[in-house]
Amino acid sequence: MSKKHNDKVEKQFTRTAEAFSEFAVRDSAEVTAEKVQFARPQPDTTALDVACGPGAFVLALAPKVQFVCGIDLTAEMLRRARAHQIERGIANACFERGDAEQLPYADISFDLVSTQCSIHHMPKPELVLREMVRVMKPEGHMLVIDPLGPESDAKFELHNRIEIIRDPSHTASLRLTTYLALFDKLGLEIVSQGVRRRHRSFNRWMLRAGLEPGDKRYQDARRLLEDSADGDRAGFSPQFQEDDIQIIHNEGMFLLTRRAGD
Ligand SMILES: C[S@@+](CC[C@H](N)C(=O)[O-])C[C@H]1O[C@@H](n2cnc3c(N)ncnc32)[C@H](O)[C@@H]1O
């Protein structure tokens, strides 16, 4: 367990839980529905969503499966997830507190094990993915969704530097090639794969991290992003618009299963 890093995660997401789940929500209902469909849920699926945050994916998945559990480190995120669950009258879901590096479940417990927008907060992504494989049933599926870092070293460094200024609990947005190597190492094969260009407003992206234009970290991140625009040196493809900037996250979506024979 990475105690010092986990404290950073909890601090960041306790502070930003309201923005994240109430007024600067990341995914539209259509995008969430697309992600649910990508996971290929079945009526008898038992599912686990790791680092579930305020539960948007869990609660969208619930009507399509037998049962789904969300686990997260941040108590305030879970409090909001449970409140959303009650508001929507969803009975076949639960939310629990725990660490993705040490999932509190027996081996081969779930048909579907998912995580989205969390791997870039993990100091040991391989350990988290290994835990997810451990609790997945033999014929089960694993869903990993996360923004991808640029392949070029210079862009990768600047891209993640801007992310870390915005959110100190960010570790690294991994490259596509890193994911593919990790999946191979863990004995996983790809069932379905896609990269979606997600357009984001810089100002809303900052707000989701608890930052406003008067904040020093907002200004530092914005300056680096503006300086990177010529030649897209941070890999955000920034487009300037009045007082905002449109940026792009290349979101990798991977549906995986155990490689036959492993
Ligand atoms: C950017 S939010 C994403 C939440 C949700 N998956 C979503 O897409 O809306 C990242 C979440 O990861 C959680 N998290 C980070 N490290 C974790 C860990 N080691 N174990 C469990 N949850 C973790 C944070 O508490 C936070 O709720």
PDB file of C-alpha atoms and ligand atoms in Angstrom:
ATOM      1  CA  MET A   1       0.000   0.000   0.000  1.00  0.00           C
ATOM      2  CA  SER A   2       1.335   3.449  -0.922  1.00  0.00           C
ATOM      3  CA  LYS A   3       0.222   5.304   2.246  1.00  0.00           C
ATOM      4  CA  LYS A   4       1.722   8.695   1.420  1.00  0.00           C
ATOM      5  CA  HIS A   5       0.258   8.699  -2.085  1.00  0.00           C
ATOM      6  CA  ASN A   6      -3.127   7.458  -0.839  1.00  0.00           C
ATOM      7  CA  ASP A   7      -3.268  10.400   1.593  1.00  0.00           C
ATOM      8  CA  LYS A   8      -2.695  12.722  -1.382  1.00  0.00           C
ATOM      9  CA  VAL A   9      -5.508  11.016  -3.345  1.00  0.00           C
ATOM     10  CA  GLU A  10      -7.959  11.266  -0.456  1.00  0.00           C
ATOM     11  CA  LYS A  11      -7.092  14.916   0.160  1.00  0.00           C
ATOM     12  CA  GLN A  12      -7.562  15.811  -3.506  1.00  0.00           C
ATOM     13  CA  PHE A  13     -10.831  13.916  -3.997  1.00  0.00           C
ATOM     14  CA  THR A  14     -12.371  14.934  -0.672  1.00  0.00           C
ATOM     15  CA  ARG A  15     -11.775  18.551  -1.689  1.00  0.00           C
ATOM     16  CA  THR A  16     -13.149  18.097  -5.198  1.00  0.00           C
ATOM     17  CA  ALA A  17     -15.945  15.517  -4.680  1.00  0.00           C
ATOM     18  CA  GLU A  18     -18.703  18.090  -5.086  1.00  0.00           C
ATOM     19  CA  ALA A  19     -17.343  19.589  -8.342  1.00  0.00           C
ATOM     20  CA  PHE A  20     -16.581  16.113  -9.657  1.00  0.00           C
ATOM     21  CA  SER A  21     -20.057  14.742  -9.052  1.00  0.00           C
ATOM     22  CA  GLU A  22     -22.379  17.772  -9.090  1.00  0.00           C
ATOM     23  CA  PHE A  23     -21.444  20.758 -11.256  1.00  0.00           C
ATOM     24  CA  ALA A  24     -18.384  19.930 -13.381  1.00  0.00           C
ATOM     25  CA  VAL A  25     -19.192  16.321 -14.233  1.00  0.00           C
ATOM     26  CA  ARG A  26     -16.795  14.837 -16.812  1.00  0.00           C
ATOM     27  CA  ASP A  27     -18.919  12.524 -18.959  1.00  0.00           C
ATOM     28  CA  SER A  28     -22.309  13.257 -20.539  1.00  0.00           C
ATOM     29  CA  ALA A  29     -25.035  10.639 -20.133  1.00  0.00           C
ATOM     30  CA  GLU A  30     -24.322   9.572 -23.749  1.00  0.00           C
ATOM     31  CA  VAL A  31     -20.619   9.013 -23.067  1.00  0.00           C
ATOM     32  CA  THR A  32     -21.391   6.995 -19.912  1.00  0.00           C
ATOM     33  CA  ALA A  33     -23.910   4.904 -21.885  1.00  0.00           C
ATOM     34  CA  GLU A  34     -21.264   4.281 -24.578  1.00  0.00           C
ATOM     35  CA  LYS A  35     -18.848   3.030 -21.894  1.00  0.00           C
ATOM     36  CA  VAL A  36     -21.487   0.728 -20.388  1.00  0.00           C
ATOM     37  CA  GLN A  37     -22.215  -0.741 -23.818  1.00  0.00           C
ATOM     38  CA  PHE A  38     -18.480  -1.193 -24.480  1.00  0.00           C
ATOM     39  CA  ALA A  39     -18.306  -3.419 -21.338  1.00  0.00           C
ATOM     40  CA  ARG A  40     -20.842  -5.869 -22.886  1.00  0.00           C
ATOM     41  CA  PRO A  41     -22.824  -6.415 -19.642  1.00  0.00           C
ATOM     42  CA  GLN A  42     -25.180  -9.406 -19.397  1.00  0.00           C
ATOM     43  CA  PRO A  43     -28.201  -9.815 -17.061  1.00  0.00           C
ATOM     44  CA  ASP A  44     -26.293 -12.412 -14.963  1.00  0.00           C
ATOM     45  CA  THR A  45     -23.036 -10.393 -14.749  1.00  0.00           C
ATOM     46  CA  THR A  46     -21.567  -9.670 -11.324  1.00  0.00           C
ATOM     47  CA  ALA A  47     -19.357  -6.590 -11.609  1.00  0.00           C
ATOM     48  CA  LEU A  48     -16.787  -4.623  -9.654  1.00  0.00           C
ATOM     49  CA  ASP A  49     -15.806  -1.033 -10.509  1.00  0.00           C
ATOM     50  CA  VAL A  50     -12.434  -0.118  -9.003  1.00  0.00           C
ATOM     51  CA  ALA A  51     -11.876   3.535  -7.967  1.00  0.00           C
ATOM     52  CA  CYS A  52     -15.550   4.188  -8.663  1.00  0.00           C
ATOM     53  CA  GLY A  53     -15.576   7.815  -7.457  1.00  0.00           C
ATOM     54  CA  PRO A  54     -19.134   9.160  -7.094  1.00  0.00           C
ATOM     55  CA  GLY A  55     -20.500   6.059  -8.821  1.00  0.00           C
ATOM     56  CA  ALA A  56     -21.687   7.292 -12.247  1.00  0.00           C
ATOM     57  CA  PHE A  57     -20.469   4.163 -14.045  1.00  0.00           C
ATOM     58  CA  VAL A  58     -21.711   1.769 -11.316  1.00  0.00           C
ATOM     59  CA  LEU A  59     -25.195   3.300 -11.330  1.00  0.00           C
ATOM     60  CA  ALA A  60     -25.399   3.302 -15.151  1.00  0.00           C
ATOM     61  CA  LEU A  61     -24.266  -0.326 -15.256  1.00  0.00           C
ATOM     62  CA  ALA A  62     -26.615  -1.560 -12.495  1.00  0.00           C
ATOM     63  CA  PRO A  63     -29.812  -1.856 -14.614  1.00  0.00           C
ATOM     64  CA  LYS A  64     -27.918  -4.070 -17.110  1.00  0.00           C
ATOM     65  CA  VAL A  65     -26.381  -6.573 -14.656  1.00  0.00           C
ATOM     66  CA  GLN A  66     -27.251  -8.819 -11.730  1.00  0.00           C
ATOM     67  CA  PHE A  67     -25.132  -6.925  -9.200  1.00  0.00           C
ATOM     68  CA  VAL A  68     -22.374  -4.310  -9.190  1.00  0.00           C
ATOM     69  CA  CYS A  69     -20.082  -3.122  -6.455  1.00  0.00           C
ATOM     70  CA  GLY A  70     -17.974   0.057  -6.505  1.00  0.00           C
ATOM     71  CA  ILE A  71     -14.840   0.430  -4.401  1.00  0.00           C
ATOM     72  CA  ASP A  72     -12.909   3.646  -3.746  1.00  0.00           C
ATOM     73  CA  LEU A  73     -10.379   5.067  -1.324  1.00  0.00           C
ATOM     74  CA  THR A  74     -12.138   8.396  -0.718  1.00  0.00           C
ATOM     75  CA  ALA A  75     -14.987   8.288   1.817  1.00  0.00           C
ATOM     76  CA  GLU A  76     -16.518  11.534   0.526  1.00  0.00           C
ATOM     77  CA  MET A  77     -16.784  10.099  -3.007  1.00  0.00           C
ATOM     78  CA  LEU A  78     -18.533   7.027  -1.596  1.00  0.00           C
ATOM     79  CA  ARG A  79     -20.935   9.150   0.442  1.00  0.00           C
ATOM     80  CA  ARG A  80     -21.996  10.903  -2.764  1.00  0.00           C
ATOM     81  CA  ALA A  81     -22.216   7.606  -4.668  1.00  0.00           C
ATOM     82  CA  ARG A  82     -24.575   6.191  -2.008  1.00  0.00           C
ATOM     83  CA  ALA A  83     -26.692   9.376  -2.074  1.00  0.00           C
ATOM     84  CA  HIS A  84     -27.007   9.129  -5.893  1.00  0.00           C
ATOM     85  CA  GLN A  85     -27.925   5.443  -5.500  1.00  0.00           C
ATOM     86  CA  ILE A  86     -30.735   6.284  -3.061  1.00  0.00           C
ATOM     87  CA  GLU A  87     -31.996   9.172  -5.252  1.00  0.00           C
ATOM     88  CA  ARG A  88     -32.241   6.775  -8.194  1.00  0.00           C
ATOM     89  CA  GLY A  89     -33.681   3.864  -6.191  1.00  0.00           C
ATOM     90  CA  ILE A  90     -31.075   1.358  -7.369  1.00  0.00           C
ATOM     91  CA  ALA A  91     -31.077  -1.793  -5.226  1.00  0.00           C
ATOM     92  CA  ASN A  92     -28.494  -4.047  -6.944  1.00  0.00           C
ATOM     93  CA  ALA A  93     -25.395  -1.942  -6.239  1.00  0.00           C
ATOM     94  CA  CYS A  94     -23.136  -1.382  -3.254  1.00  0.00           C
ATOM     95  CA  PHE A  95     -20.233   0.913  -2.453  1.00  0.00           C
ATOM     96  CA  GLU A  96     -17.287  -0.024  -0.272  1.00  0.00           C
ATOM     97  CA  ARG A  97     -14.128   1.656   0.893  1.00  0.00           C
ATOM     98  CA  GLY A  98     -10.827   0.040  -0.060  1.00  0.00           C
ATOM     99  CA  ASP A  99      -7.509   0.255  -1.852  1.00  0.00           C
ATOM    100  CA  ALA A 100      -7.149  -0.828  -5.474  1.00  0.00           C
ATOM    101  CA  GLU A 101      -3.695  -2.208  -4.656  1.00  0.00           C
ATOM    102  CA  GLN A 102      -5.235  -4.677  -2.177  1.00  0.00           C
ATOM    103  CA  LEU A 103      -8.792  -5.498  -3.223  1.00  0.00           C
ATOM    104  CA  PRO A 104     -10.703  -7.039  -0.290  1.00  0.00           C
ATOM    105  CA  TYR A 105     -12.236  -9.839  -2.397  1.00  0.00           C
ATOM    106  CA  ALA A 106     -11.483 -13.504  -2.961  1.00  0.00           C
ATOM    107  CA  ASP A 107      -9.853 -14.691  -6.194  1.00  0.00           C
ATOM    108  CA  ILE A 108     -12.163 -15.179  -9.219  1.00  0.00           C
ATOM    109  CA  SER A 109     -15.165 -13.336  -7.711  1.00  0.00           C
ATOM    110  CA  PHE A 110     -16.505 -11.164 -10.575  1.00  0.00           C
ATOM    111  CA  ASP A 111     -17.535 -11.549 -14.223  1.00  0.00           C
ATOM    112  CA  LEU A 112     -16.613  -7.966 -15.042  1.00  0.00           C
ATOM    113  CA  VAL A 113     -13.921  -5.877 -13.340  1.00  0.00           C
ATOM    114  CA  SER A 114     -13.656  -2.281 -14.540  1.00  0.00           C
ATOM    115  CA  THR A 115     -11.777   0.889 -13.789  1.00  0.00           C
ATOM    116  CA  GLN A 116     -11.904   4.272 -15.487  1.00  0.00           C
ATOM    117  CA  CYS A 117      -9.901   7.434 -15.056  1.00  0.00           C
ATOM    118  CA  SER A 118      -8.031   5.903 -12.136  1.00  0.00           C
ATOM    119  CA  ILE A 119      -4.866   4.263 -13.451  1.00  0.00           C
ATOM    120  CA  HIS A 120      -3.257   7.693 -13.883  1.00  0.00           C
ATOM    121  CA  HIS A 121      -3.572   8.125 -10.091  1.00  0.00           C
ATOM    122  CA  MET A 122      -1.807   4.871  -9.271  1.00  0.00           C
ATOM    123  CA  PRO A 123       1.877   4.783  -8.272  1.00  0.00           C
ATOM    124  CA  LYS A 124       1.906   1.041  -9.143  1.00  0.00           C
ATOM    125  CA  PRO A 125      -0.434   0.524 -12.101  1.00  0.00           C
ATOM    126  CA  GLU A 126       0.797  -3.021 -12.702  1.00  0.00           C
ATOM    127  CA  LEU A 127      -0.095  -4.029  -9.137  1.00  0.00           C
ATOM    128  CA  VAL A 128      -3.630  -2.606  -9.521  1.00  0.00           C
ATOM    129  CA  LEU A 129      -4.180  -4.363 -12.861  1.00  0.00           C
ATOM    130  CA  ARG A 130      -2.834  -7.590 -11.335  1.00  0.00           C
ATOM    131  CA  GLU A 131      -5.342  -7.295  -8.476  1.00  0.00           C
ATOM    132  CA  MET A 132      -8.137  -6.763 -10.988  1.00  0.00           C
ATOM    133  CA  VAL A 133      -7.081  -9.900 -12.883  1.00  0.00           C
ATOM    134  CA  ARG A 134      -6.954 -11.842  -9.602  1.00  0.00           C
ATOM    135  CA  VAL A 135     -10.602 -11.124  -8.708  1.00  0.00           C
ATOM    136  CA  MET A 136     -11.868 -11.687 -12.287  1.00  0.00           C
ATOM    137  CA  LYS A 137     -13.495 -15.042 -13.091  1.00  0.00           C
ATOM    138  CA  PRO A 138     -11.701 -17.287 -15.642  1.00  0.00           C
ATOM    139  CA  GLU A 139     -14.018 -16.359 -18.529  1.00  0.00           C
ATOM    140  CA  GLY A 140     -14.553 -12.833 -17.172  1.00  0.00           C
ATOM    141  CA  HIS A 141     -13.867  -9.462 -18.722  1.00  0.00           C
ATOM    142  CA  MET A 142     -11.811  -6.531 -17.589  1.00  0.00           C
ATOM    143  CA  LEU A 143     -12.519  -2.968 -18.712  1.00  0.00           C
ATOM    144  CA  VAL A 144      -9.811  -0.316 -18.487  1.00  0.00           C
ATOM    145  CA  ILE A 145     -10.514   3.268 -19.571  1.00  0.00           C
ATOM    146  CA  ASP A 146      -7.961   6.010 -19.080  1.00  0.00           C
ATOM    147  CA  PRO A 147      -6.539   9.042 -20.899  1.00  0.00           C
ATOM    148  CA  LEU A 148      -3.410   8.047 -22.823  1.00  0.00           C
ATOM    149  CA  GLY A 149      -0.104   9.894 -22.556  1.00  0.00           C
ATOM    150  CA  PRO A 150       1.801  10.869 -25.716  1.00  0.00           C
ATOM    151  CA  GLU A 151       4.330   8.377 -27.090  1.00  0.00           C
ATOM    152  CA  SER A 152       7.125  10.938 -27.565  1.00  0.00           C
ATOM    153  CA  ASP A 153       9.284  11.338 -24.427  1.00  0.00           C
ATOM    154  CA  ALA A 154       9.305  15.143 -24.524  1.00  0.00           C
ATOM    155  CA  LYS A 155       5.518  15.401 -24.996  1.00  0.00           C
ATOM    156  CA  PHE A 156       4.920  12.717 -22.360  1.00  0.00           C
ATOM    157  CA  GLU A 157       6.950  14.663 -19.783  1.00  0.00           C
ATOM    158  CA  LEU A 158       5.248  18.006 -20.442  1.00  0.00           C
ATOM    159  CA  HIS A 159       1.782  16.438 -20.696  1.00  0.00           C
ATOM    160  CA  ASN A 160       2.116  14.781 -17.297  1.00  0.00           C
ATOM    161  CA  ARG A 161       3.786  17.872 -15.773  1.00  0.00           C
ATOM    162  CA  ILE A 162       0.664  19.908 -16.618  1.00  0.00           C
ATOM    163  CA  GLU A 163      -1.575  17.131 -15.245  1.00  0.00           C
ATOM    164  CA  ILE A 164       0.392  17.012 -11.966  1.00  0.00           C
ATOM    165  CA  ILE A 165       0.234  20.802 -11.513  1.00  0.00           C
ATOM    166  CA  ARG A 166      -3.547  20.532 -11.943  1.00  0.00           C
ATOM    167  CA  ASP A 167      -3.875  17.535  -9.614  1.00  0.00           C
ATOM    168  CA  PRO A 168      -0.959  16.498  -7.362  1.00  0.00           C
ATOM    169  CA  SER A 169      -2.446  12.981  -7.022  1.00  0.00           C
ATOM    170  CA  HIS A 170      -1.864  12.378 -10.758  1.00  0.00           C
ATOM    171  CA  THR A 171       1.044   9.976 -11.288  1.00  0.00           C
ATOM    172  CA  ALA A 172       1.188   9.469 -15.089  1.00  0.00           C
ATOM    173  CA  SER A 173      -1.155   9.043 -18.032  1.00  0.00           C
ATOM    174  CA  LEU A 174       0.394   5.911 -19.507  1.00  0.00           C
ATOM    175  CA  ARG A 175       1.139   5.470 -23.195  1.00  0.00           C
ATOM    176  CA  LEU A 176      -0.822   3.079 -25.388  1.00  0.00           C
ATOM    177  CA  THR A 177       2.371   1.035 -25.850  1.00  0.00           C
ATOM    178  CA  THR A 178       2.795   0.786 -22.044  1.00  0.00           C
ATOM    179  CA  TYR A 179      -0.770  -0.517 -21.643  1.00  0.00           C
ATOM    180  CA  LEU A 180      -0.294  -3.074 -24.401  1.00  0.00           C
ATOM    181  CA  ALA A 181       2.937  -4.328 -22.793  1.00  0.00           C
ATOM    182  CA  LEU A 182       1.277  -4.518 -19.351  1.00  0.00           C
ATOM    183  CA  PHE A 183      -1.740  -6.423 -20.679  1.00  0.00           C
ATOM    184  CA  ASP A 184       0.582  -8.871 -22.413  1.00  0.00           C
ATOM    185  CA  LYS A 185       2.663  -9.332 -19.241  1.00  0.00           C
ATOM    186  CA  LEU A 186      -0.495 -10.025 -17.205  1.00  0.00           C
ATOM    187  CA  GLY A 187      -1.707 -12.696 -19.641  1.00  0.00           C
ATOM    188  CA  LEU A 188      -4.566 -10.612 -21.015  1.00  0.00           C
ATOM    189  CA  GLU A 189      -5.799 -10.404 -24.576  1.00  0.00           C
ATOM    190  CA  ILE A 190      -7.815  -7.606 -26.102  1.00  0.00           C
ATOM    191  CA  VAL A 191     -11.448  -8.310 -26.942  1.00  0.00           C
ATOM    192  CA  SER A 192     -12.158  -4.777 -28.068  1.00  0.00           C
ATOM    193  CA  GLN A 193     -10.088  -1.594 -28.136  1.00  0.00           C
ATOM    194  CA  GLY A 194     -10.719   2.036 -29.018  1.00  0.00           C
ATOM    195  CA  VAL A 195      -9.291   5.509 -28.553  1.00  0.00           C
ATOM    196  CA  ARG A 196     -11.809   8.347 -28.213  1.00  0.00           C
ATOM    197  CA  ARG A 197     -10.877  11.982 -28.610  1.00  0.00           C
ATOM    198  CA  ARG A 198     -12.665  13.602 -25.636  1.00  0.00           C
ATOM    199  CA  HIS A 199     -12.974  17.368 -26.018  1.00  0.00           C
ATOM    200  CA  ARG A 200     -12.729  19.213 -22.707  1.00  0.00           C
ATOM    201  CA  SER A 201     -13.080  22.804 -21.650  1.00  0.00           C
ATOM    202  CA  PHE A 202      -9.852  23.742 -19.845  1.00  0.00           C
ATOM    203  CA  ASN A 203     -11.801  25.876 -17.347  1.00  0.00           C
ATOM    204  CA  ARG A 204     -14.190  23.025 -16.437  1.00  0.00           C
ATOM    205  CA  TRP A 205     -11.302  20.564 -16.280  1.00  0.00           C
ATOM    206  CA  MET A 206      -9.598  22.909 -13.798  1.00  0.00           C
ATOM    207  CA  LEU A 207     -12.843  23.363 -11.837  1.00  0.00           C
ATOM    208  CA  ARG A 208     -13.120  19.586 -11.473  1.00  0.00           C
ATOM    209  CA  ALA A 209      -9.733  19.725  -9.763  1.00  0.00           C
ATOM    210  CA  GLY A 210     -10.918  22.555  -7.494  1.00  0.00           C
ATOM    211  CA  LEU A 211      -9.015  25.314  -9.352  1.00  0.00           C
ATOM    212  CA  GLU A 212     -10.253  28.709 -10.511  1.00  0.00           C
ATOM    213  CA  PRO A 213      -8.543  31.386 -12.660  1.00  0.00           C
ATOM    214  CA  GLY A 214      -7.244  33.226  -9.558  1.00  0.00           C
ATOM    215  CA  ASP A 215      -5.369  30.151  -8.293  1.00  0.00           C
ATOM    216  CA  LYS A 216      -1.629  29.893  -8.830  1.00  0.00           C
ATOM    217  CA  ARG A 217      -1.848  26.270 -10.016  1.00  0.00           C
ATOM    218  CA  TYR A 218      -4.527  27.227 -12.577  1.00  0.00           C
ATOM    219  CA  GLN A 219      -2.222  29.963 -13.860  1.00  0.00           C
ATOM    220  CA  ASP A 220       0.888  27.745 -13.919  1.00  0.00           C
ATOM    221  CA  ALA A 221      -0.935  24.964 -15.805  1.00  0.00           C
ATOM    222  CA  ARG A 222      -2.477  27.442 -18.241  1.00  0.00           C
ATOM    223  CA  ARG A 223       0.864  29.125 -18.938  1.00  0.00           C
ATOM    224  CA  LEU A 224       2.548  25.792 -19.686  1.00  0.00           C
ATOM    225  CA  LEU A 225      -0.368  24.755 -21.900  1.00  0.00           C
ATOM    226  CA  GLU A 226      -0.291  28.060 -23.811  1.00  0.00           C
ATOM    227  CA  ASP A 227       3.487  27.797 -24.232  1.00  0.00           C
ATOM    228  CA  SER A 228       3.080  24.250 -25.572  1.00  0.00           C
ATOM    229  CA  ALA A 229       0.544  25.179 -28.269  1.00  0.00           C
ATOM    230  CA  ASP A 230       3.066  25.774 -31.058  1.00  0.00           C
ATOM    231  CA  GLY A 231       3.724  22.253 -32.346  1.00  0.00           C
ATOM    232  CA  ASP A 232       1.352  20.777 -29.739  1.00  0.00           C
ATOM    233  CA  ARG A 233       4.337  20.037 -27.492  1.00  0.00           C
ATOM    234  CA  ALA A 234       2.230  18.679 -24.598  1.00  0.00           C
ATOM    235  CA  GLY A 235      -0.149  16.587 -26.692  1.00  0.00           C
ATOM    236  CA  PHE A 236      -3.366  18.358 -25.591  1.00  0.00           C
ATOM    237  CA  SER A 237      -4.151  19.842 -29.064  1.00  0.00           C
ATOM    238  CA  PRO A 238      -5.221  23.164 -27.480  1.00  0.00           C
ATOM    239  CA  GLN A 239      -7.670  25.429 -29.336  1.00  0.00           C
ATOM    240  CA  PHE A 240      -8.085  28.946 -27.926  1.00  0.00           C
ATOM    241  CA  GLN A 241     -11.588  30.402 -27.467  1.00  0.00           C
ATOM    242  CA  GLU A 242     -12.206  33.757 -25.754  1.00  0.00           C
ATOM    243  CA  ASP A 243     -11.317  33.073 -22.077  1.00  0.00           C
ATOM    244  CA  ASP A 244     -11.302  29.279 -22.371  1.00  0.00           C
ATOM    245  CA  ILE A 245      -9.184  26.664 -24.180  1.00  0.00           C
ATOM    246  CA  GLN A 246     -10.515  23.457 -25.713  1.00  0.00           C
ATOM    247  CA  ILE A 247      -8.203  20.541 -25.019  1.00  0.00           C
ATOM    248  CA  ILE A 248      -8.347  16.894 -26.018  1.00  0.00           C
ATOM    249  CA  HIS A 249      -7.798  13.793 -23.927  1.00  0.00           C
ATOM    250  CA  ASN A 250      -7.184  10.687 -26.006  1.00  0.00           C
ATOM    251  CA  GLU A 251      -9.085   8.194 -23.928  1.00  0.00           C
ATOM    252  CA  GLY A 252      -8.042   4.573 -24.326  1.00  0.00           C
ATOM    253  CA  MET A 253     -10.798   1.979 -23.874  1.00  0.00           C
ATOM    254  CA  PHE A 254      -9.811  -1.670 -23.514  1.00  0.00           C
ATOM    255  CA  LEU A 255     -12.025  -4.686 -22.975  1.00  0.00           C
ATOM    256  CA  LEU A 256      -9.838  -7.635 -22.023  1.00  0.00           C
ATOM    257  CA  THR A 257     -10.018 -11.275 -21.094  1.00  0.00           C
ATOM    258  CA  ARG A 258      -7.517 -13.907 -19.960  1.00  0.00           C
ATOM    259  CA  ARG A 259      -5.395 -15.156 -22.842  1.00  0.00           C
ATOM    260  CA  ALA A 260      -6.411 -18.678 -23.829  1.00  0.00           C
ATOM    261  CA  GLY A 261      -4.000 -21.217 -22.327  1.00  0.00           C
ATOM    262  CA  ASP A 262      -2.597 -18.834 -19.624  1.00  0.00           C
TER     263      ASP A 262
HETATM  264  C1  LIG B   1     -10.621  10.847 -11.398  1.00  0.00           C
HETATM  265  S1  LIG B   1     -11.528   9.974 -10.183  1.00  0.00           S
HETATM  266  C2  LIG B   1     -12.439   8.834 -11.200  1.00  0.00           C
HETATM  267  C3  LIG B   1     -13.665   8.295 -10.516  1.00  0.00           C
HETATM  268  C4  LIG B   1     -14.534   7.390 -11.383  1.00  0.00           C
HETATM  269  N1  LIG B   1     -13.846   6.180 -11.779  1.00  0.00           N
HETATM  270  C5  LIG B   1     -14.995   8.142 -12.599  1.00  0.00           C
HETATM  271  O1  LIG B   1     -14.493   7.864 -13.691  1.00  0.00           O
HETATM  272  O2  LIG B   1     -15.842   9.021 -12.451  1.00  0.00           O
HETATM  273  C6  LIG B   1     -10.304   8.933  -9.472  1.00  0.00           C
HETATM  274  C7  LIG B   1     -10.804   8.120  -8.302  1.00  0.00           C
HETATM  275  O3  LIG B   1      -9.805   7.161  -7.986  1.00  0.00           O
HETATM  276  C8  LIG B   1      -9.835   6.952  -6.591  1.00  0.00           C
HETATM  277  N2  LIG B   1      -8.574   6.297  -6.222  1.00  0.00           N
HETATM  278  C9  LIG B   1      -7.320   6.738  -6.469  1.00  0.00           C
HETATM  279  N3  LIG B   1      -6.417   5.848  -5.992  1.00  0.00           N
HETATM  280  C10 LIG B   1      -7.124   4.815  -5.471  1.00  0.00           C
HETATM  281  C11 LIG B   1      -6.763   3.589  -4.850  1.00  0.00           C
HETATM  282  N4  LIG B   1      -5.481   3.238  -4.650  1.00  0.00           N
HETATM  283  N5  LIG B   1      -7.740   2.749  -4.451  1.00  0.00           N
HETATM  284  C12 LIG B   1      -9.049   3.078  -4.636  1.00  0.00           C
HETATM  285  N6  LIG B   1      -9.454   4.234  -5.200  1.00  0.00           N
HETATM  286  C13 LIG B   1      -8.501   5.091  -5.615  1.00  0.00           C
HETATM  287  C14 LIG B   1     -10.031   8.355  -6.033  1.00  0.00           C
HETATM  288  O4  LIG B   1     -10.489   8.331  -4.701  1.00  0.00           O
HETATM  289  C15 LIG B   1     -11.062   8.921  -7.028  1.00  0.00           C
HETATM  290  O5  LIG B   1     -12.372   8.701  -6.575  1.00  0.00           O
END
